């Protein structure tokens, strides 16, 4: 098990997942996870590869964001169906259900204030959502779900949600934030996070083969 001090010295380069998850998750026998520095194309003869970026934010200079025409509010348990709808409408290859969201609430890093909804001020419609975790042991804010409905993209809503979560996480006591995602995602979420101040060049390869 990686020591917390080692993780904190280089979170994105030390582990492919947040520290709290690494303490609880065992890698299955049919899977390997290697950093880009250790990746070789020869591995592709035995494994399928799915690369993930992992980025870092030091939370310096984070302030409460504003975007005319849109507001952000804290989501409640009563908003579960709304969050599920936004997430499912935002993806063509992924669907979740209320039980999965409830599972996130049952983790030790669940923070109610880090579940937010973005709304159109004119109509009141929920048009985006964000979910983040807070690991108090590592003082790490972890962005997990950032979604904006397709018809509202490229209007600054994604940045509004990300920056709101960064601001809230810092207020809770986080000293840094991390985020990861599929490196080959055609919507290019990495560009959004970098625009919000995330940095780094770490890529992790999730290698799998048939069991």
XYZ file of C-alpha atoms in Angstrom, residues 29-32 46-48 207-211:
12
model
C -6.084 -10.475 -11.998
C -7.073 -9.766 -15.614
C -6.171 -6.080 -15.333
C -2.996 -4.004 -15.149
C -1.897 -9.166 -24.627
C -4.119 -6.349 -23.351
C -6.725 -3.857 -24.468
C -4.973 -2.621 -19.513
C -7.469 -5.480 -19.590
C -7.654 -8.906 -21.178
C -10.346 -11.553 -21.314
C -10.712 -13.398 -18.027
